[in-house]
Amino acid sequence: DAGVTQSPTHLIKTRGQQVTLRCSPKSGHDTVSWYQQALGQGPQFIFQYYEEEERQRGNFPDRFSGHQFPNYSSELNVNALLLGDSALYLCASSLGQGKDTQYFGPGTRLTVL
Amino acid sequence: GQSLEQPSEVTAVEGAIVQINCTYQTSGFYGLSWYQQHDGGAPTFLSYNALDGLEETGRFSSFLSRSDSYGYLLLQELQMKDSASYFCAVLRNQGGKLIFGQGTELSVKP
């Protein structure tokens, strides 16, 4: 049974560029949440997708957007990258809009130069 | 506002018992989760408390007091591999949003 998978594992971009990160949830899970984790900090909630819609959003600008596909996989898009967007981006999957345990993927390390 | 407080660092020796405390202040509370994260890795789920009391899972136990807005993670028979960061996280009662603390870095010495 595959756990949560994310791609790519590492990414280097320059300021102003756009990036797309991908997440496949654990088998049987229908909800995907995205988190940003800066170095030495706890993960911060970006948004959650359930039934192909954004259900909740954290305190992140509109440059951060996402999508969920019918197979429950999800993408996180970040436009107009800033140096401060450099972080580990984590995807967590769960069942039933997140009230069940959330299981995290290995993350994508994004570096913005 | 929403905040969680936990110690930034804890050091203990192999075989010992360590307790990591977490106090929280959030609008809306569904439960308290604990995650372990090794350097640069994925946060790994350890335990979850929705009701007051103690939950035990092997060497790890977690406690919650909703009236005190307080919980702790208890690690017994510490092993070197337990050296990691430990995060408490509040599950909001509206749709599963997790609010994380800043993390406690546990160092286990021989």
Short mmCIF file of C-alpha atoms in Angstrom, two decimals:
data_model
loop_
_atom_site.label_atom_id
_atom_site.label_comp_id
_atom_site.label_asym_id
_atom_site.label_seq_id
_atom_site.Cartn_x
_atom_site.Cartn_y
_atom_site.Cartn_z
CA ASP A 1 0.00 0.00 0.00
CA ALA A 2 1.71 3.15 -1.23
CA GLY A 3 1.82 6.05 1.16
CA VAL A 4 1.66 9.71 0.20
CA THR A 5 4.00 10.52 -2.66
CA GLN A 6 5.22 13.92 -3.84
CA SER A 7 7.18 15.12 -6.83
CA PRO A 8 9.67 16.47 -7.46
CA THR A 9 11.82 15.98 -4.34
CA HIS A 10 13.91 19.06 -4.97
CA LEU A 11 13.44 22.13 -7.15
CA ILE A 12 15.45 25.26 -7.77
CA LYS A 13 13.76 28.31 -9.29
CA THR A 14 14.52 32.01 -9.65
CA ARG A 15 12.47 34.94 -8.43
CA GLY A 16 9.42 35.66 -10.53
CA GLN A 17 9.11 32.15 -11.94
CA GLN A 18 6.20 29.81 -11.42
CA VAL A 19 6.27 26.31 -9.95
CA THR A 20 3.94 23.30 -9.80
CA LEU A 21 4.25 20.64 -7.13
CA ARG A 22 2.40 17.34 -7.21
CA CYS A 23 0.95 15.01 -4.60
CA SER A 24 -0.65 11.58 -4.72
CA PRO A 25 -2.58 10.70 -1.57
CA LYS A 26 -2.48 7.45 0.32
CA SER A 27 -4.73 4.79 -1.18
CA GLY A 28 -8.32 5.27 -0.04
CA HIS A 29 -7.87 8.89 1.03
CA ASP A 30 -9.97 11.63 -0.55
CA THR A 31 -8.64 14.79 1.08
CA VAL A 32 -5.36 16.56 0.41
CA SER A 33 -3.92 19.38 2.49
CA TRP A 34 -0.82 21.40 1.67
CA TYR A 35 1.60 22.86 4.18
CA GLN A 36 4.67 25.07 3.96
CA GLN A 37 7.52 24.44 6.37
CA ALA A 38 10.29 27.00 6.63
CA LEU A 39 13.59 25.92 8.14
CA GLY A 40 13.34 25.47 11.90
CA GLN A 41 9.59 26.11 11.96
CA GLY A 42 6.46 24.03 12.19
CA PRO A 43 4.40 23.36 9.05
CA GLN A 44 1.92 26.10 8.14
CA PHE A 45 -1.40 25.25 6.54
CA ILE A 46 -1.82 26.55 2.99
CA PHE A 47 -5.11 25.02 1.88
CA GLN A 48 -7.14 21.83 1.71
CA TYR A 49 -8.85 20.12 -1.20
CA TYR A 50 -11.82 17.82 -0.94
CA GLU A 51 -14.17 16.75 -3.72
CA GLU A 52 -12.05 18.75 -6.17
CA GLU A 53 -12.72 22.02 -4.38
CA GLU A 54 -10.67 24.22 -2.08
CA ARG A 55 -12.42 23.84 1.26
CA GLN A 56 -10.20 25.79 3.61
CA ARG A 57 -7.38 28.25 3.19
CA GLY A 58 -4.65 29.49 5.48
CA ASN A 59 -3.06 32.91 5.50
CA PHE A 60 -1.36 32.69 2.12
CA PRO A 61 -1.65 35.09 -0.82
CA ASP A 62 -3.45 34.34 -4.05
CA ARG A 63 -0.11 33.52 -5.66
CA PHE A 64 -0.65 30.12 -4.07
CA SER A 65 -3.30 28.09 -5.86
CA GLY A 66 -4.12 24.47 -6.27
CA HIS A 67 -6.17 21.81 -7.88
CA GLN A 68 -7.51 18.38 -7.07
CA PHE A 69 -8.16 15.80 -9.76
CA PRO A 70 -10.90 13.13 -9.89
CA ASN A 71 -8.37 10.51 -8.73
CA TYR A 72 -7.81 12.67 -5.60
CA SER A 73 -4.26 13.66 -6.54
CA SER A 74 -3.45 17.33 -6.18
CA GLU A 75 -1.21 20.11 -7.45
CA LEU A 76 0.10 23.20 -5.71
CA ASN A 77 0.98 26.14 -7.94
CA VAL A 78 2.97 29.15 -6.83
CA ASN A 79 3.27 32.17 -9.13
CA ALA A 80 5.70 35.08 -9.07
CA LEU A 81 8.09 33.29 -6.72
CA LEU A 82 9.75 35.26 -3.95
CA LEU A 83 12.90 34.41 -2.03
CA GLY A 84 10.70 33.87 1.02
CA ASP A 85 8.87 31.04 -0.73
CA SER A 86 11.94 28.84 -0.23
CA ALA A 87 10.72 26.04 2.05
CA LEU A 88 9.74 22.40 2.32
CA TYR A 89 6.27 21.91 0.86
CA LEU A 90 4.39 19.08 2.44
CA CYS A 91 1.29 17.31 1.29
CA ALA A 92 -0.91 15.46 3.76
CA SER A 93 -3.72 13.08 2.87
CA SER A 94 -6.66 11.98 4.96
CA LEU A 95 -10.18 10.68 4.74
CA GLY A 96 -13.31 12.74 5.16
CA GLN A 97 -12.09 16.30 4.87
CA GLY A 98 -9.31 15.98 7.37
CA LYS A 99 -11.08 15.02 10.55
CA ASP A 100 -9.27 11.71 10.38
CA THR A 101 -5.50 11.37 10.86
CA GLN A 102 -3.43 13.26 8.29
CA TYR A 103 -0.48 11.39 6.80
CA PHE A 104 2.36 13.39 5.29
CA GLY A 105 4.43 12.85 2.20
CA PRO A 106 8.21 13.37 2.07
CA GLY A 107 7.83 16.89 0.75
CA THR A 108 9.31 18.95 -2.03
CA ARG A 109 12.27 21.17 -1.13
CA LEU A 110 11.88 24.42 -3.09
CA THR A 111 14.78 26.83 -3.31
CA VAL A 112 14.18 30.26 -4.84
CA LEU A 113 17.31 32.13 -5.93
CA GLY B 1 -5.42 34.33 17.86
CA GLN B 2 -4.03 30.85 17.67
CA SER B 3 -0.83 29.72 19.34
CA LEU B 4 0.83 26.57 20.55
CA GLU B 5 3.78 26.57 22.90
CA GLN B 6 6.26 23.77 23.37
CA PRO B 7 9.89 23.76 24.53
CA SER B 8 12.39 24.38 21.74
CA GLU B 9 14.92 21.79 22.90
CA VAL B 10 15.05 18.79 25.21
CA THR B 11 18.05 16.56 25.94
CA ALA B 12 17.89 13.13 27.57
CA VAL B 13 19.98 9.97 27.82
CA GLU B 14 19.34 6.63 26.23
CA GLY B 15 16.90 4.50 28.23
CA ALA B 16 15.40 7.47 30.06
CA ILE B 17 11.87 8.88 29.97
CA VAL B 18 11.14 12.33 28.57
CA GLN B 19 7.98 14.44 28.54
CA ILE B 20 7.34 17.14 25.94
CA ASN B 21 4.65 19.60 26.96
CA CYS B 22 2.32 21.56 24.72
CA THR B 23 -0.07 24.33 25.67
CA TYR B 24 -2.45 25.75 23.13
CA GLN B 25 -4.75 28.66 22.57
CA THR B 26 -6.99 28.31 19.55
CA SER B 27 -10.45 29.25 18.45
CA GLY B 28 -12.01 25.90 17.80
CA PHE B 29 -10.55 22.63 18.99
CA TYR B 30 -11.19 19.11 17.73
CA GLY B 31 -8.13 17.27 19.03
CA LEU B 32 -4.38 17.30 19.58
CA SER B 33 -1.97 15.37 17.40
CA TRP B 34 1.72 14.63 17.76
CA TYR B 35 4.16 14.20 14.89
CA GLN B 36 7.81 13.18 14.73
CA GLN B 37 10.10 14.59 12.06
CA HIS B 38 13.67 13.59 11.39
CA ASP B 39 15.91 16.10 9.62
CA GLY B 40 14.30 17.12 6.34
CA GLY B 41 11.94 14.16 6.37
CA ALA B 42 8.19 13.73 6.41
CA PRO B 43 6.33 14.37 9.65
CA THR B 44 5.27 10.97 10.95
CA PHE B 45 2.02 10.62 12.89
CA LEU B 46 2.53 9.43 16.47
CA SER B 47 -0.74 9.88 18.33
CA TYR B 48 -4.00 11.76 18.58
CA ASN B 49 -6.15 12.77 21.55
CA ALA B 50 -9.69 14.03 21.09
CA LEU B 51 -10.79 13.34 24.67
CA ASP B 52 -9.16 13.96 28.04
CA GLY B 53 -6.83 11.28 29.23
CA LEU B 54 -3.90 9.14 28.25
CA GLU B 55 -3.40 7.30 24.96
CA GLU B 56 -0.67 4.69 24.84
CA THR B 57 1.04 3.36 21.73
CA GLY B 58 4.08 1.25 22.51
CA ARG B 59 6.86 3.39 23.99
CA PHE B 60 4.93 6.58 23.26
CA SER B 61 2.00 7.96 25.26
CA SER B 62 0.08 11.18 24.84
CA PHE B 63 -2.10 13.03 27.31
CA LEU B 64 -4.72 15.72 26.90
CA SER B 65 -6.52 18.02 29.32
CA ARG B 66 -9.04 20.11 27.38
CA SER B 67 -9.96 22.18 30.42
CA ASP B 68 -6.31 23.21 30.84
CA SER B 69 -5.61 23.50 27.07
CA TYR B 70 -2.61 21.29 27.72
CA GLY B 71 -1.16 18.09 26.46
CA TYR B 72 2.07 16.17 26.55
CA LEU B 73 3.94 13.45 24.73
CA LEU B 74 5.75 10.90 26.88
CA LEU B 75 8.58 8.87 25.37
CA GLN B 76 9.83 5.90 27.37
CA GLU B 77 12.95 3.75 27.03
CA LEU B 78 14.56 6.37 24.83
CA GLN B 79 16.63 5.18 21.90
CA MET B 80 19.16 7.08 19.80
CA LYS B 81 16.77 6.89 16.85
CA ASP B 82 14.25 8.97 18.83
CA SER B 83 16.45 12.03 18.25
CA ALA B 84 14.18 14.17 16.09
CA SER B 85 11.83 17.13 16.18
CA TYR B 86 8.44 16.60 17.78
CA PHE B 87 5.45 18.75 16.91
CA CYS B 88 2.13 19.13 18.63
CA ALA B 89 -0.68 20.18 16.34
CA VAL B 90 -4.23 21.24 17.05
CA LEU B 91 -6.93 19.93 14.77
CA ARG B 92 -9.47 22.70 14.25
CA ASN B 93 -13.11 21.70 14.45
CA GLN B 94 -13.91 23.07 11.05
CA GLY B 95 -12.70 20.85 8.32
CA GLY B 96 -9.45 19.40 9.57
CA LYS B 97 -7.01 22.31 9.52
CA LEU B 98 -3.90 21.42 11.54
CA ILE B 99 -2.18 24.22 13.45
CA PHE B 100 1.38 23.23 14.39
CA GLY B 101 3.62 24.33 17.21
CA GLN B 102 7.22 25.38 16.53
CA GLY B 103 8.53 21.96 17.42
CA THR B 104 10.75 20.49 20.13
CA GLU B 105 14.14 19.18 19.13
CA LEU B 106 14.91 16.07 21.17
CA SER B 107 18.51 14.98 21.47
CA VAL B 108 19.14 11.53 22.92
CA LYS B 109 22.66 11.04 24.25
CA PRO B 110 24.40 7.71 24.92
#
